[in-house]
Amino acid sequence: MSHILSAQNVNKKYGNFQALKNVNIDISKGKIVGLIGPNGAGKTTLLKSVLGLDSCDGELKVLGIDPYKKRADLMKEICFIADVAVLPKWIKVSQLLQFTEQTHPNFDVEQAKYFLTKTKIKMNHKVKELSKGMTAQLHLALVMSIDAKLLVLDEPTLGLDILFRKQFYDNLLNDYFDNERTIIITTHQVEEIEHILTDVVFIREGEIVLNANMDELTNSYFEVMVNQDHYEEAMKHKPLTMRKVFGKYIMLFHSHSRDVIETLGEVQRPSVSDLFVALMQEEEQA
Amino acid sequence: MKTFKALLIREYWEHRGAFLKTPLIIGAVFTVILLLGYLTTDRFDLKLNSGQAVEFGVKALENMDPAKIQAGIDIFMLSTESLYHFVLFIIIFFFLLGSLYDDRKDGSILFWKSLPVSDTQTVLSKLVTATVVAPLIFTAGLIVSHLVFFLLTSILLLLHGANPFTILWSNINYFTNWGAFLVGCLAQAVWALPVYGWLLFSSSFSKRRPFLLAVFAPMLAGFAWYWYNALVNLDVIRIGVFKTIGLLMAKGLQPFTSGLGFTVEEIDFDPSERTGMELIQSMLSGLTNPSVYYGLIFAVVAVALAIYVRRFRNAT
């Protein structure tokens, strides 16, 4: 089994609305993939299919399993946080741990208790008594105590304050991630996760418009600070986007080599969010 | 198996208030009524007869034919049990109506579905909770309530110098009266199974208000059937669907009603007419009624549909 996830010609229609169009993607072990797209682009639809929460057409295999047909089997090997605060409100922390231990063969309850000792969460707390941030901590503690091959996070930090968000990703990276695991993350706060990603996938109107690893991106997209002197020449190279800051032009180029670009000005690595915006605009014009 | 047990315990945790506290609260209520009744009688008696009437009453009890005391206790136990069945059915009704809807409403379904538990197991755990777990908890609650009530009665008898063992405890038909409640729960579950299945389906399928679907869709079917017969077949007294629904609801609410027939005339229950043993026999023989098997088929289809819908409906 070479790929953790493989999708071939995956389509999903809701009535007349085509939510996913011929999605082809392979994700291999040890990656942290950011799935990025505007609202309504089909991120959640794709993840729902991957998690077996909804059916789809085409060939979709997660760990070699058809997710929709065998969700219960698949969930032994993968886990997900679909949104913050989806833990049942009425349950006690101790009950949550007990239930997960009874139903999940790969859950380590001692590990979860250890993670919780580092937070303010007590075993006799009910979920409804916890703040949104604490609920996310609890959910993360639970998920990090499951020995899963794939972790899917769909907007896991939406609505949390910046301290919790930072801590969330720090914990994930330091205490959980290793090369045996794979993580797929969607979020709107791209800038917070781009330093931990190994790959990015851009999705737009149900189609995958970019699927690349971060090294490829840095070798083919360049952000350049161009002086007024070089403006004319730079424009010849057709920048993807351009914005003016303090009398200089910041241009984004797609190019196969750095050599020519370097003559135009100071070269930087573009941020994923700038790249995202550029590619989305390019698609719109095309 | 371990998973299924965990699912049942999970239901108990979530609904402990309804399943466990309700029977105890009802028990507490009739114990308090007993106490208030006694105190009022006692005070009136003291004022009017300087306490003689109660003395005479206790004396009369001591000399009463045990068969009559037994019959009285039977009536008390069976009629309270009848009330417990009624309340249990209402609680199960709303439990099932919310069982596959509430977690979609608050989004927690996404957590439950992130665990290796199949939708079939989830739906069946709700059904088993309704048919087995909740009735057993209610039975325990009923027995505790009865015992508390009898203990209090014993104390009152002792206060007046009577022997509670000869008057009360030796005259209780524990086995048949509590057995009647347990068999009643079985009859209730079997007769109401199509209703339970329909509630599960409504709960799983409904996007906004499971109650409306659960209640109005069958009503609509009833009306359609009635008017079809009235207009096409010119048969204005045929009430087919309504009758079936009515009888199933009556059996669900009152399993003590005669289990032998399946007609409207037989759905009344008078605890002074029958003993616990007779009730048990009539309920058990009622379960051989062919209508039960048609209901079973309906229930299987409805539960299967509930599971089918549960697989892809994750939101409201």
Coordinates of C-alpha atoms in Angstrom, one line a residue:
Chain A
M1 CA 0.0 0.0 0.0
S2 CA 2.0 3.0 -1.3
H3 CA -0.6 5.7 -0.7
I4 CA -2.5 6.6 2.5
L5 CA -5.2 8.1 0.3
S6 CA -5.8 7.7 -3.4
A7 CA -8.6 9.3 -5.3
Q8 CA -9.3 8.7 -9.0
N9 CA -11.9 10.6 -10.9
V10 CA -13.9 11.3 -7.7
N11 CA -17.1 13.2 -8.4
K12 CA -19.9 14.3 -6.2
K13 CA -23.2 15.9 -7.2
Y14 CA -25.8 17.4 -5.0
G15 CA -28.8 17.7 -7.3
N16 CA -27.5 19.9 -10.2
F17 CA -24.6 21.2 -8.2
Q18 CA -21.3 19.5 -9.0
A19 CA -19.4 19.7 -5.7
L20 CA -16.4 17.7 -6.8
K21 CA -15.2 17.5 -10.4
N22 CA -12.8 14.7 -11.3
V23 CA -10.7 14.9 -8.3
N24 CA -7.4 13.0 -8.6
I25 CA -5.1 13.0 -5.7
D26 CA -2.6 10.7 -4.0
I27 CA -1.3 11.3 -0.5
S28 CA 1.6 9.3 0.8
K29 CA 2.8 8.5 4.3
G30 CA 4.5 11.1 6.4
K31 CA 3.0 14.2 4.8
I32 CA 1.2 17.1 6.3
V33 CA -1.1 18.3 3.6
G34 CA -2.9 21.6 3.7
L35 CA -6.2 21.5 1.8
I36 CA -6.9 25.1 0.9
G37 CA -9.7 26.7 -1.0
P38 CA -12.3 29.4 -0.7
N39 CA -15.7 28.8 0.9
G40 CA -17.9 26.4 -0.9
A41 CA -14.9 25.1 -3.0
G42 CA -15.6 21.5 -2.0
K43 CA -13.0 21.0 0.8
T44 CA -15.6 19.7 3.3
T45 CA -17.3 17.6 0.6
L46 CA -14.0 16.0 -0.2
L47 CA -13.2 15.3 3.4
K48 CA -16.7 13.9 4.1
S49 CA -16.1 11.4 1.3
V50 CA -12.6 10.6 2.6
L51 CA -14.1 10.0 6.1
G52 CA -16.9 7.9 4.9
L53 CA -19.6 10.4 6.0
D54 CA -21.0 10.6 2.5
S55 CA -20.9 8.7 -0.8
C56 CA -19.1 9.7 -3.9
D57 CA -18.6 8.5 -7.5
G58 CA -15.3 7.3 -8.7
E59 CA -12.5 5.4 -7.1
L60 CA -11.6 6.5 -3.5
K61 CA -9.5 4.5 -1.2
V62 CA -8.2 5.4 2.2
L63 CA -5.7 3.0 3.5
G64 CA -7.0 0.7 0.9
I65 CA -10.5 0.8 2.3
D66 CA -13.6 2.2 0.7
P67 CA -14.6 4.8 3.3
Y68 CA -18.3 4.9 2.8
K69 CA -18.8 1.2 2.7
K70 CA -16.6 0.4 5.7
R71 CA -16.5 3.6 7.8
A72 CA -16.4 1.7 11.1
D73 CA -13.3 -0.4 10.0
L74 CA -11.6 2.7 8.7
M75 CA -12.1 4.6 11.9
K76 CA -9.8 2.1 13.7
E77 CA -6.9 3.5 11.7
I78 CA -7.8 7.1 11.1
C79 CA -9.3 9.9 13.2
F80 CA -10.6 13.3 12.6
I81 CA -11.6 16.6 14.2
A82 CA -14.4 18.0 12.0
D83 CA -15.0 21.3 13.7
V84 CA -14.4 22.7 17.1
A85 CA -16.9 22.0 19.8
V86 CA -18.5 18.9 18.3
L87 CA -18.0 16.9 21.5
P88 CA -21.4 16.1 23.1
K89 CA -22.2 18.7 25.6
W90 CA -23.7 16.4 28.3
I91 CA -20.8 14.0 28.6
K92 CA -18.3 14.1 31.4
V93 CA -14.6 14.0 30.6
S94 CA -14.2 10.7 32.4
Q95 CA -17.1 9.2 30.5
L96 CA -15.7 10.4 27.2
L97 CA -12.4 8.7 28.0
Q98 CA -14.1 5.5 29.1
F99 CA -16.4 5.4 26.1
T100 CA -13.5 5.9 23.7
E101 CA -11.4 3.3 25.4
Q102 CA -14.3 0.8 25.2
T103 CA -14.9 1.4 21.5
H104 CA -11.5 2.2 20.1
P105 CA -8.9 -0.6 19.9
N106 CA -6.0 1.9 19.3
F107 CA -6.8 4.4 22.1
D108 CA -4.4 4.8 24.9
V109 CA -6.4 6.1 27.9
E110 CA -3.3 6.7 30.1
Q111 CA -1.8 8.8 27.3
A112 CA -5.0 10.9 27.2
K113 CA -5.0 11.4 30.9
Y114 CA -1.3 12.5 30.7
F115 CA -2.1 15.1 28.1
L116 CA -5.0 16.4 30.2
T117 CA -2.8 16.9 33.2
K118 CA -1.1 19.6 31.2
T119 CA -4.4 21.5 30.8
K120 CA -6.9 22.9 33.3
I121 CA -9.5 20.2 32.4
K122 CA -10.6 18.0 35.2
M123 CA -12.0 14.5 34.9
N124 CA -15.4 15.4 36.4
H125 CA -16.0 18.4 34.2
K126 CA -18.8 18.2 31.7
V127 CA -18.0 19.3 28.2
K128 CA -20.6 22.1 28.5
E129 CA -18.7 23.5 31.4
L130 CA -15.5 23.9 29.3
S131 CA -14.6 26.9 27.2
K132 CA -14.3 26.6 23.5
G133 CA -10.6 26.4 23.7
M134 CA -10.6 23.8 26.4
T135 CA -13.0 21.7 24.4
A136 CA -10.5 21.8 21.5
Q137 CA -7.7 20.9 23.9
L138 CA -9.8 17.9 25.1
H139 CA -10.6 16.8 21.6
L140 CA -6.9 17.1 20.6
A141 CA -5.8 15.1 23.7
L142 CA -8.3 12.4 22.7
V143 CA -7.2 12.3 19.1
M144 CA -3.5 12.4 19.9
S145 CA -3.9 9.3 22.2
I146 CA -5.2 7.3 19.2
D147 CA -2.5 5.5 17.3
A148 CA -3.9 6.4 13.9
K149 CA -2.2 6.3 10.5
L150 CA -4.1 9.4 9.2
L151 CA -5.4 12.4 11.1
V152 CA -7.9 14.7 9.3
L153 CA -8.5 18.2 10.7
D154 CA -11.3 20.3 9.2
E155 CA -11.1 23.8 10.6
P156 CA -9.9 22.5 14.0
T157 CA -9.2 26.0 15.4
L158 CA -12.1 28.0 14.1
G159 CA -13.2 30.5 16.6
L160 CA -10.3 29.9 19.0
D161 CA -8.1 32.8 20.2
I162 CA -4.5 33.1 18.9
L163 CA -2.9 31.5 22.0
F164 CA -5.0 28.4 21.8
R165 CA -4.4 28.2 18.0
K166 CA -0.7 28.4 18.4
Q167 CA -0.6 25.9 21.2
F168 CA -2.9 23.5 19.3
Y169 CA -0.5 23.3 16.3
D170 CA 2.6 23.2 18.6
N171 CA 1.2 20.2 20.5
L172 CA 0.2 18.5 17.2
L173 CA 3.7 18.9 15.8
N174 CA 5.8 18.2 18.9
D175 CA 3.7 15.5 20.7
Y176 CA 2.0 13.7 17.8
F177 CA 3.5 14.0 14.4
D178 CA 6.2 11.6 13.2
N179 CA 7.0 10.1 9.8
E180 CA 4.7 7.2 10.3
R181 CA 1.7 9.4 10.4
T182 CA -0.1 11.6 7.9
I183 CA -2.1 14.7 8.5
I184 CA -4.6 16.5 6.3
I185 CA -5.6 20.0 7.5
T186 CA -8.0 22.5 6.1
T187 CA -8.2 26.0 7.5
H188 CA -8.7 29.6 6.5
Q189 CA -5.9 30.7 8.7
V190 CA -3.3 29.5 6.2
E191 CA -0.4 31.7 7.5
E192 CA -0.6 29.9 10.8
I193 CA 0.0 26.4 9.4
E194 CA 2.1 27.0 6.4
H195 CA 5.4 26.5 8.3
I196 CA 4.3 23.0 9.3
L197 CA 3.0 21.8 5.9
T198 CA 4.9 19.5 3.6
D199 CA 2.4 19.8 0.8
V200 CA -0.4 22.1 -0.3
V201 CA -3.5 21.3 -2.4
F202 CA -5.6 24.2 -3.7
I203 CA -9.1 23.4 -4.5
R204 CA -11.5 25.6 -6.4
E205 CA -15.1 25.0 -7.5
G206 CA -14.7 21.3 -6.9
E207 CA -11.5 21.0 -8.9
I208 CA -7.9 20.6 -7.7
V209 CA -6.0 23.5 -9.2
L210 CA -2.6 22.9 -7.5
N211 CA -1.1 19.9 -5.8
A212 CA 2.5 20.5 -4.9
N213 CA 5.0 20.0 -2.1
M214 CA 6.5 23.1 -0.4
D215 CA 9.9 22.6 -2.0
E216 CA 8.5 22.6 -5.5
L217 CA 6.6 25.8 -4.6
T218 CA 9.7 27.6 -3.4
N219 CA 11.5 26.6 -6.6
S220 CA 8.9 27.7 -9.0
Y221 CA 7.1 30.7 -7.4
F222 CA 9.1 33.8 -6.5
E223 CA 8.1 37.1 -4.8
V224 CA 10.3 39.9 -5.9
M225 CA 10.6 43.5 -4.7
V226 CA 11.0 45.5 -7.9
N227 CA 12.3 49.1 -8.0
Q228 CA 10.8 51.7 -10.3
D229 CA 13.9 51.3 -12.5
H230 CA 13.2 47.6 -13.3
Y231 CA 9.4 48.0 -13.6
E232 CA 9.2 47.9 -17.4
E233 CA 11.4 44.9 -17.6
A234 CA 9.6 43.0 -14.8
M235 CA 6.3 43.5 -16.5
K236 CA 7.6 41.7 -19.6
H237 CA 7.9 38.6 -17.5
K238 CA 4.2 38.7 -16.8
P239 CA 3.9 38.7 -13.0
L240 CA 0.9 36.8 -11.6
T241 CA 0.1 39.6 -9.2
M242 CA 1.5 43.0 -8.3
R243 CA 1.0 45.3 -5.4
K244 CA 2.7 48.6 -4.6
V245 CA 4.3 49.1 -1.2
F246 CA 6.4 52.1 -0.2
G247 CA 7.1 53.0 -3.8
K248 CA 8.3 49.5 -4.7
Y249 CA 6.4 46.8 -6.5
I250 CA 6.0 43.4 -5.0
M251 CA 5.4 41.0 -7.9
L252 CA 4.8 37.3 -7.9
F253 CA 6.3 35.2 -10.7
H254 CA 5.9 31.7 -11.8
S255 CA 9.2 30.6 -13.3
H256 CA 11.3 27.5 -13.7
S257 CA 14.5 29.2 -12.8
R258 CA 15.6 31.8 -10.3
D259 CA 18.3 33.3 -12.5
V260 CA 16.3 35.7 -14.5
I261 CA 14.1 36.7 -11.7
E262 CA 17.0 37.6 -9.5
T263 CA 18.1 40.3 -11.8
L264 CA 14.8 42.2 -11.2
G265 CA 15.2 42.7 -7.5
E266 CA 15.2 41.1 -4.0
V267 CA 13.7 37.6 -4.2
Q268 CA 11.6 36.1 -1.3
R269 CA 9.6 33.0 -0.8
P270 CA 6.0 33.9 -1.3
S271 CA 3.6 33.0 1.4
V272 CA 1.0 30.3 0.8
S273 CA -1.8 32.8 1.2
D274 CA -0.4 35.2 -1.4
L275 CA 0.1 32.3 -3.8
F276 CA -3.4 31.1 -3.1
V277 CA -4.8 34.5 -3.9
A278 CA -2.7 34.8 -7.1
L279 CA -3.7 31.4 -8.4
M280 CA -7.4 32.0 -7.6
Q281 CA -7.3 35.2 -9.5
E282 CA -5.5 33.6 -12.4
E283 CA -8.1 31.0 -12.6
E284 CA -10.8 33.6 -12.7
Q285 CA -9.3 35.4 -15.6
A286 CA -8.7 32.2 -17.6
Chain B
M1 CA -20.0 -6.9 22.1
K2 CA -17.8 -4.6 24.2
T3 CA -18.7 -1.8 21.8
F4 CA -22.4 -2.5 22.1
K5 CA -22.3 -2.6 25.9
A6 CA -20.4 0.8 25.8
L7 CA -23.2 2.2 23.6
L8 CA -25.9 1.1 26.0
I9 CA -24.0 2.6 28.9
R10 CA -23.6 5.8 26.9
E11 CA -27.4 6.0 26.5
Y12 CA -27.8 5.5 30.2
W13 CA -25.3 8.3 30.9
E14 CA -27.1 10.7 28.6
H15 CA -30.7 9.8 29.8
R16 CA -30.1 8.9 33.4
G17 CA -32.4 11.7 34.5
A18 CA -35.3 10.4 32.5
F19 CA -34.8 6.7 33.0
L20 CA -33.8 6.5 36.6
K21 CA -35.0 9.6 38.3
T22 CA -38.5 9.6 36.8
P23 CA -39.7 6.3 38.4
L24 CA -38.1 7.3 41.8
I25 CA -39.8 10.7 41.6
I26 CA -43.2 9.1 40.9
G27 CA -42.6 6.8 43.9
A28 CA -41.7 9.7 46.1
V29 CA -44.9 11.5 45.0
F30 CA -47.2 8.6 46.1
T31 CA -45.2 8.1 49.3
V32 CA -45.7 11.7 50.1
I33 CA -49.4 11.5 49.3
L34 CA -49.7 8.5 51.7
L35 CA -48.0 10.5 54.4
L36 CA -50.2 13.6 53.8
G37 CA -53.3 11.4 53.7
Y38 CA -52.4 9.8 57.0
L39 CA -51.6 13.0 58.8
T40 CA -54.8 14.6 57.6
T41 CA -56.9 11.7 58.7
D42 CA -55.1 11.5 62.0
R43 CA -55.6 15.1 62.8
F44 CA -59.3 15.1 61.9
D45 CA -59.7 11.9 63.9
L46 CA -58.0 13.5 66.9
K47 CA -60.2 16.5 66.7
L48 CA -63.5 14.8 66.1
N49 CA -63.2 11.3 67.8
S50 CA -60.2 11.8 70.0
G51 CA -58.3 9.3 67.9
Q52 CA -60.6 6.4 68.2
A53 CA -61.4 6.0 64.5
V54 CA -57.8 5.2 63.6
E55 CA -57.6 2.8 66.5
F56 CA -60.7 1.0 65.3
G57 CA -59.4 1.1 61.7
V58 CA -56.2 -0.7 62.7
K59 CA -58.2 -3.2 64.8
A60 CA -60.4 -3.9 61.8
L61 CA -57.3 -4.4 59.6
E62 CA -56.0 -7.0 62.0
N63 CA -59.2 -8.9 61.9
M64 CA -59.7 -8.6 58.2
D65 CA -59.7 -11.6 55.8
P66 CA -56.1 -11.8 54.4
A67 CA -57.6 -12.5 50.9
K68 CA -59.2 -9.0 51.0
I69 CA -56.0 -7.3 52.1
Q70 CA -54.2 -9.1 49.3
A71 CA -56.7 -8.0 46.8
G72 CA -56.3 -4.4 48.0
I73 CA -52.6 -4.5 47.8
D74 CA -52.9 -6.1 44.3
I75 CA -55.0 -3.2 43.2
F76 CA -52.6 -0.7 44.6
M77 CA -49.6 -2.3 43.0
L78 CA -51.1 -3.0 39.6
S79 CA -52.6 0.4 39.2
T80 CA -49.4 2.1 40.1
E81 CA -47.6 -0.2 37.6
S82 CA -50.1 0.8 35.0
L83 CA -49.2 4.5 35.6
Y84 CA -45.4 3.6 35.3
H85 CA -46.1 1.9 32.0
F86 CA -47.8 5.0 30.8
V87 CA -45.0 7.3 31.8
L88 CA -42.3 4.9 30.5
F89 CA -43.9 4.9 27.1
I90 CA -44.0 8.7 26.9
I91 CA -40.3 8.8 28.0
I92 CA -39.3 6.3 25.3
F93 CA -41.4 8.1 22.7
F94 CA -39.4 11.3 23.2
F95 CA -36.1 9.5 23.7
L96 CA -36.4 7.8 20.4
L97 CA -37.6 10.9 18.6
G98 CA -34.4 12.7 19.7
S99 CA -32.1 9.8 19.5
L100 CA -30.9 10.1 16.0
Y101 CA -31.7 13.8 15.6
D102 CA -30.2 15.7 18.6
D103 CA -26.6 14.7 17.8
R104 CA -27.1 15.9 14.3
K105 CA -28.5 19.2 15.6
D106 CA -25.5 20.0 17.9
G107 CA -22.9 18.5 15.5
S108 CA -21.7 15.9 18.0
I109 CA -22.6 13.2 15.4
L110 CA -19.2 14.1 13.8
F111 CA -17.5 13.0 17.0
W112 CA -19.5 9.8 17.4
K113 CA -18.8 8.9 13.7
S114 CA -15.1 9.5 14.3
L115 CA -15.1 6.3 16.4
P116 CA -15.1 2.8 15.0
V117 CA -18.7 2.2 15.6
S118 CA -21.0 1.3 12.7
D119 CA -24.3 3.1 12.1
T120 CA -26.1 -0.3 12.5
Q121 CA -24.7 -0.7 16.0
T122 CA -25.6 2.9 16.9
V123 CA -29.2 2.6 15.7
L124 CA -29.7 -0.8 17.3
S125 CA -28.3 0.5 20.6
K126 CA -31.0 3.1 20.7
L127 CA -33.7 0.4 20.0
V128 CA -32.3 -1.9 22.7
T129 CA -32.2 1.0 25.1
A130 CA -35.9 1.6 24.4
T131 CA -37.0 -2.0 24.6
V132 CA -34.7 -3.5 27.3
V133 CA -32.6 -1.0 29.2
A134 CA -35.1 1.7 30.0
P135 CA -37.8 -0.9 31.1
L136 CA -35.4 -2.7 33.3
I137 CA -34.3 0.5 35.0
F138 CA -38.0 1.5 35.4
T139 CA -38.7 -1.9 37.0
A140 CA -35.9 -1.4 39.5
G141 CA -37.3 2.1 40.2
L142 CA -40.8 0.8 40.6
I143 CA -39.6 -1.9 43.1
V144 CA -37.7 0.6 45.1
S145 CA -40.7 2.9 45.2
H146 CA -43.1 0.2 46.3
L147 CA -40.7 -1.0 49.0
V148 CA -40.3 2.6 50.3
F149 CA -44.1 2.9 50.3
F150 CA -44.6 -0.3 52.2
L151 CA -41.8 0.6 54.7
L152 CA -43.6 3.8 55.5
T153 CA -46.9 2.0 55.8
S154 CA -45.2 -0.4 58.2
I155 CA -43.9 2.4 60.4
L156 CA -47.5 3.8 60.5
L157 CA -48.9 0.5 61.5
L158 CA -46.2 0.0 64.2
L159 CA -47.1 3.5 65.6
H160 CA -50.6 2.1 66.2
G161 CA -49.4 -1.1 67.7
A162 CA -50.2 -3.3 64.7
N163 CA -47.9 -6.0 63.3
P164 CA -46.9 -5.0 59.8
F165 CA -45.6 -8.5 59.0
T166 CA -48.9 -10.2 59.4
I167 CA -51.0 -7.4 58.0
L168 CA -48.8 -6.1 55.2
W169 CA -45.6 -8.0 54.2
S170 CA -47.1 -11.5 54.2
N171 CA -50.0 -10.3 52.0
I172 CA -47.9 -8.9 49.2
N173 CA -47.9 -11.0 46.0
Y174 CA -44.4 -9.9 45.1
F175 CA -43.7 -12.3 42.3
T176 CA -46.9 -12.0 40.3
N177 CA -47.3 -8.2 40.8
W178 CA -43.8 -7.3 39.9
G179 CA -43.7 -10.0 37.3
A180 CA -46.8 -8.4 35.8
F181 CA -44.9 -5.2 35.4
L182 CA -41.9 -6.9 33.8
V183 CA -44.1 -8.9 31.4
G184 CA -46.0 -5.7 30.8
C185 CA -42.8 -4.1 29.7
L186 CA -42.2 -7.0 27.3
A187 CA -45.7 -6.7 25.9
Q188 CA -45.3 -2.9 25.6
A189 CA -42.0 -3.3 23.7
V190 CA -43.4 -6.0 21.3
W191 CA -46.7 -4.2 20.6
A192 CA -45.1 -0.8 20.3
L193 CA -42.1 -2.0 18.2
P194 CA -43.6 -0.7 14.9
V195 CA -44.1 2.7 16.7
Y196 CA -40.5 2.6 18.0
G197 CA -39.2 1.8 14.5
W198 CA -41.2 4.6 13.0
L199 CA -39.8 7.0 15.6
L200 CA -36.3 5.9 14.9
F201 CA -36.8 6.5 11.2
S202 CA -38.4 9.9 11.8
S203 CA -35.5 10.8 14.0
S204 CA -32.9 9.7 11.5
F205 CA -34.6 11.2 8.4
S206 CA -36.0 14.5 9.6
K207 CA -34.2 17.6 8.7
R208 CA -36.0 20.0 11.0
R209 CA -38.8 18.6 13.2
P210 CA -38.8 14.9 13.8
F211 CA -42.0 15.3 15.8
L212 CA -44.0 16.7 12.9
L213 CA -42.9 13.8 10.6
A214 CA -43.5 11.2 13.3
V215 CA -47.0 12.4 14.1
F216 CA -48.4 14.0 11.0
A217 CA -47.2 11.6 8.3
P218 CA -49.2 8.7 9.8
M219 CA -52.2 11.0 10.4
L220 CA -52.0 12.0 6.7
A221 CA -51.9 8.4 5.7
G222 CA -54.9 7.8 7.9
F223 CA -56.9 10.6 6.4
A224 CA -56.0 9.6 2.9
W225 CA -57.1 6.0 3.6
Y226 CA -60.3 7.1 5.2
W227 CA -61.3 9.4 2.3
Y228 CA -60.2 6.9 -0.3
N229 CA -62.6 4.4 1.3
A230 CA -65.3 7.0 1.8
L231 CA -65.2 8.4 -1.7
V232 CA -64.2 5.5 -3.8
N233 CA -65.7 2.6 -1.9
L234 CA -68.5 4.7 -0.3
D235 CA -67.5 3.1 3.0
V236 CA -67.7 5.9 5.6
I237 CA -67.1 3.9 8.7
R238 CA -63.9 2.3 7.7
I239 CA -61.1 3.9 9.8
G240 CA -58.4 1.3 9.1
V241 CA -55.1 3.2 9.6
F242 CA -56.3 5.3 12.5
K243 CA -57.6 2.2 14.2
T244 CA -54.2 0.4 13.9
I245 CA -52.3 3.5 15.1
G246 CA -54.7 4.0 17.9
L247 CA -54.5 0.4 19.1
L248 CA -50.7 0.3 18.9
M249 CA -50.5 3.5 20.9
A250 CA -53.0 2.1 23.4
K251 CA -51.0 -1.1 23.8
G252 CA -47.8 1.0 24.1
L253 CA -49.3 3.2 26.8
Q254 CA -51.2 0.5 28.6
P255 CA -49.9 -3.0 28.0
F256 CA -52.1 -4.3 30.8
T257 CA -55.1 -3.9 28.6
S258 CA -56.4 -7.3 27.4
G259 CA -53.8 -8.8 25.2
L260 CA -56.2 -11.4 23.8
G261 CA -58.1 -9.4 21.3
F262 CA -57.3 -6.6 18.9
T263 CA -60.4 -4.6 19.1
V264 CA -61.2 -1.2 20.6
E265 CA -63.6 -2.6 23.1
E266 CA -60.8 -4.6 24.8
I267 CA -58.3 -1.8 25.6
D268 CA -59.6 -0.8 29.0
F269 CA -58.0 -2.0 32.1
D270 CA -59.5 -2.4 35.6
P271 CA -57.0 -3.5 38.2
S272 CA -59.8 -4.7 40.5
E273 CA -61.0 -7.2 37.9
R274 CA -57.8 -9.2 37.5
T275 CA -54.9 -10.5 39.5
G276 CA -51.3 -10.2 38.5
M277 CA -51.2 -13.8 37.4
E278 CA -54.2 -13.4 35.1
L279 CA -52.7 -10.3 33.6
I280 CA -49.4 -12.1 32.9
Q281 CA -51.3 -14.9 31.1
S282 CA -53.5 -12.7 29.0
M283 CA -50.5 -10.5 28.0
L284 CA -48.4 -13.5 27.0
S285 CA -51.2 -15.1 25.0
G286 CA -51.8 -11.7 23.4
L287 CA -48.3 -11.8 21.9
T288 CA -49.3 -14.7 19.7
N289 CA -51.7 -12.4 17.9
P290 CA -50.8 -12.3 14.1
S291 CA -51.0 -8.5 14.2
V292 CA -47.8 -8.6 16.3
Y293 CA -45.9 -10.2 13.4
Y294 CA -47.1 -7.7 10.8
G295 CA -45.9 -5.0 13.3
L296 CA -42.6 -6.7 13.5
I297 CA -42.1 -6.7 9.7
F298 CA -43.0 -3.0 9.7
A299 CA -40.5 -2.4 12.5
V300 CA -37.7 -4.2 10.7
V301 CA -38.2 -2.1 7.5
A302 CA -38.4 1.1 9.5
V303 CA -35.2 0.4 11.5
A304 CA -33.4 -0.7 8.3
L305 CA -34.3 2.7 6.7
A306 CA -33.2 4.6 9.8
I307 CA -29.8 2.9 9.5
Y308 CA -29.6 3.6 5.8
V309 CA -30.4 7.3 6.2
R310 CA -28.0 7.6 9.2
R311 CA -25.1 6.7 7.0
F312 CA -25.2 9.9 5.0
R313 CA -27.3 12.4 6.9
N314 CA -24.9 14.1 9.3
A315 CA -26.5 17.5 9.7
T316 CA -29.9 19.0 10.2

